[in-house]
PDB file of C-alpha atoms in Angstrom:
ATOM      1  CA  MET A   1     -70.347 218.087 -53.788  1.00 50.00           C
ATOM      2  CA  ASN A   2     -71.731 218.020 -57.169  1.00 56.00           C
ATOM      3  CA  GLU A   3     -74.789 216.084 -56.217  1.00 55.00           C
ATOM      4  CA  LEU A   4     -75.552 218.688 -53.596  1.00 51.00           C
ATOM      5  CA  ARG A   5     -75.567 221.205 -56.667  1.00 59.00           C
ATOM      6  CA  ARG A   6     -77.744 219.360 -58.664  1.00 61.00           C
ATOM      7  CA  LEU A   7     -80.049 218.524 -55.947  1.00 60.00           C
ATOM      8  CA  SER A   8     -80.190 222.636 -55.450  1.00 70.00           C
ATOM      9  CA  GLY A   9     -80.661 223.003 -59.035  1.00 73.00           C
ATOM     10  CA  ALA A  10     -83.580 220.450 -59.339  1.00 73.00           C
ATOM     11  CA  ALA A  11     -85.180 222.180 -56.246  1.00 75.00           C
ATOM     12  CA  ALA A  12     -85.130 225.151 -57.556  1.00 74.00           C
ATOM     13  CA  SER A  13     -86.862 224.164 -60.936  1.00 78.00           C
ATOM     14  CA  LEU A  14     -89.432 222.305 -59.011  1.00 76.00           C
ATOM     15  CA  ALA A  15     -89.747 225.612 -56.825  1.00 76.00           C
ATOM     16  CA  ALA A  16     -90.081 227.624 -59.924  1.00 76.00           C
ATOM     17  CA  LEU A  17     -92.674 225.049 -61.675  1.00 76.00           C
ATOM     18  CA  CYS A  18     -94.650 224.960 -58.281  1.00 77.00           C
ATOM     19  CA  ALA A  19     -94.945 229.048 -58.624  1.00 78.00           C
ATOM     20  CA  VAL A  20     -96.485 229.048 -61.760  1.00 82.00           C
ATOM     21  CA  LEU A  21     -99.331 226.549 -60.806  1.00 82.00           C
ATOM     22  CA  PRO A  22    -102.974 227.871 -60.248  1.00 88.00           C
ATOM     23  CA  ALA A  23    -104.784 227.587 -57.205  1.00 87.00           C
ATOM     24  CA  TRP A  24    -107.303 225.169 -58.481  1.00 90.00           C
ATOM     25  CA  ALA A  25    -104.209 223.044 -59.426  1.00 88.00           C
ATOM     26  CA  TYR A  26    -103.190 222.572 -55.666  1.00 88.00           C
ATOM     27  CA  ILE A  27    -107.047 221.972 -54.473  1.00 92.00           C
ATOM     28  CA  ALA A  28    -107.554 219.602 -56.922  1.00 93.00           C
ATOM     29  CA  GLY A  29    -103.882 217.791 -56.067  1.00 90.00           C
ATOM     30  CA  ILE A  30    -104.463 217.872 -52.237  1.00 93.00           C
ATOM     31  CA  ALA A  31    -108.736 216.712 -52.583  1.00 96.00           C
ATOM     32  CA  SER A  32    -107.346 213.825 -55.492  1.00 96.00           C
ATOM     33  CA  PHE A  33    -104.569 212.603 -52.687  1.00 96.00           C
ATOM     34  CA  ALA A  34    -107.214 212.770 -49.866  1.00 96.00           C
ATOM     35  CA  GLY A  35    -109.570 210.449 -51.715  1.00 96.00           C
ATOM     36  CA  VAL A  36    -106.919 207.861 -53.229  1.00 97.00           C
ATOM     37  CA  TYR A  37    -105.902 208.042 -49.381  1.00 96.00           C
ATOM     38  CA  ILE A  38    -109.653 207.119 -48.035  1.00 96.00           C
ATOM     39  CA  CYS A  39    -110.464 204.312 -50.769  1.00 96.00           C
ATOM     40  CA  ARG A  40    -106.565 202.648 -50.118  1.00 93.00           C
ATOM     41  CA  LEU A  41    -108.077 202.743 -46.552  1.00 92.00           C
ATOM     42  CA  VAL A  42    -110.934 201.162 -47.130  1.00 94.00           C
ATOM     43  CA  LEU A  43    -109.671 198.459 -49.108  1.00 93.00           C
ATOM     44  CA  VAL A  44    -107.114 197.578 -47.141  1.00 89.00           C
ATOM     45  CA  TYR A  45    -110.177 197.433 -44.040  1.00 88.00           C
ATOM     46  CA  ARG A  46    -112.376 195.465 -46.293  1.00 92.00           C
ATOM     47  CA  PHE A  47    -109.640 192.596 -47.161  1.00 89.00           C
ATOM     48  CA  ALA A  48    -108.642 192.976 -43.485  1.00 85.00           C
ATOM     49  CA  VAL A  49    -111.909 191.848 -42.924  1.00 88.00           C
ATOM     50  CA  ARG A  50    -112.246 188.917 -45.561  1.00 89.00           C
ATOM     51  CA  ALA A  51    -109.254 187.867 -44.396  1.00 84.00           C
ATOM     52  CA  LEU A  52    -109.830 187.345 -41.083  1.00 83.00           C
ATOM     53  CA  ASP A  53    -113.399 185.974 -41.769  1.00 87.00           C
ATOM     54  CA  ARG A  54    -110.945 182.999 -43.243  1.00 88.00           C
ATOM     55  CA  VAL A  55    -108.219 182.877 -41.261  1.00 85.00           C
ATOM     56  CA  GLN A  56    -107.750 179.895 -38.772  1.00 88.00           C
ATOM     57  CA  PRO A  57    -107.572 181.256 -35.298  1.00 87.00           C
ATOM     58  CA  VAL A  58    -103.857 180.340 -34.515  1.00 89.00           C
ATOM     59  CA  HIS A  59    -102.705 183.029 -37.696  1.00 86.00           C
ATOM     60  CA  ILE A  60    -105.042 185.754 -36.459  1.00 85.00           C
ATOM     61  CA  PRO A  61    -102.169 187.468 -34.295  1.00 87.00           C
ATOM     62  CA  SER A  62     -99.676 187.391 -37.119  1.00 84.00           C
ATOM     63  CA  LEU A  63    -102.385 188.589 -39.701  1.00 81.00           C
ATOM     64  CA  LEU A  64    -102.939 191.731 -37.220  1.00 82.00           C
ATOM     65  CA  ASN A  65     -99.342 192.539 -37.024  1.00 85.00           C
ATOM     66  CA  ALA A  66     -98.839 192.478 -40.601  1.00 82.00           C
ATOM     67  CA  LEU A  67    -102.070 194.576 -41.124  1.00 78.00           C
ATOM     68  CA  VAL A  68    -100.535 196.790 -38.340  1.00 80.00           C
ATOM     69  CA  GLY A  69     -97.001 197.136 -40.132  1.00 77.00           C
ATOM     70  CA  ARG A  70     -95.354 195.213 -37.460  1.00 73.00           C
ATOM     71  CA  SER A  71     -92.033 193.122 -38.277  1.00 70.00           C
ATOM     72  CA  ASP A  72     -91.022 192.134 -34.570  1.00 61.00           C
ATOM     73  CA  SER A  73     -90.948 188.440 -33.076  1.00 54.00           C
ATOM     74  CA  THR A  74     -93.142 188.784 -30.284  1.00 55.00           C
ATOM     75  CA  GLY A  75     -96.776 188.710 -31.512  1.00 49.00           C
ATOM     76  CA  ILE A  76     -99.706 190.562 -29.998  1.00 50.00           C
ATOM     77  CA  GLU A  77    -100.643 187.015 -28.678  1.00 51.00           C
ATOM     78  CA  GLN A  78     -97.329 186.943 -26.637  1.00 56.00           C
ATOM     79  CA  ARG A  79     -97.648 190.631 -25.033  1.00 54.00           C
ATOM     80  CA  SER A  80    -101.384 190.110 -23.911  1.00 54.00           C
ATOM     81  CA  ARG A  81     -99.960 186.727 -22.191  1.00 55.00           C
ATOM     82  CA  ARG A  82     -97.176 188.836 -20.212  1.00 54.00           C
ATOM     83  CA  SER A  83     -99.649 191.649 -18.929  1.00 55.00           C
ATOM     84  CA  ARG A  84    -102.124 189.258 -17.570  1.00 56.00           C
ATOM     85  CA  ASN A  85     -99.359 187.547 -15.491  1.00 54.00           C
ATOM     86  CA  PRO A  86    -100.381 189.137 -11.872  1.00 56.00           C
ATOM     87  CA  ARG A  87     -96.143 189.120 -11.197  1.00 58.00           C
ATOM     88  CA  ASP A  88     -95.573 191.337 -14.033  1.00 53.00           C
ATOM     89  CA  THR A  89     -97.757 194.648 -12.549  1.00 54.00           C
ATOM     90  CA  PRO A  90     -95.410 197.585 -11.955  1.00 57.00           C
ATOM     91  CA  ARG A  91     -95.767 197.321  -7.933  1.00 57.00           C
ATOM     92  CA  SER A  92     -93.592 194.371  -7.983  1.00 50.00           C
ATOM     93  CA  ARG A  93     -90.711 195.577 -10.024  1.00 49.00           C
TER      94      ARG A  93
END
């Protein structure tokens, strides 16, 4: 119960702090967040292109899984093999 009171007090102080900020501070914060996000996407894209140029073809599915953020054991290559199987169509199930 004591943690809940502390949380509401922190939220109230944050709300009070945000209420005092001028509009240009909000606009600058949103613009800087968008700029950082776009720069991050560009850097990830450039590093991914370099990694795909240097990697052996066997490791491409695991690299793509890492870029997408998947951590499951079924790779892209195994999924595509399953989808190419003619017996695995929705009609035959």
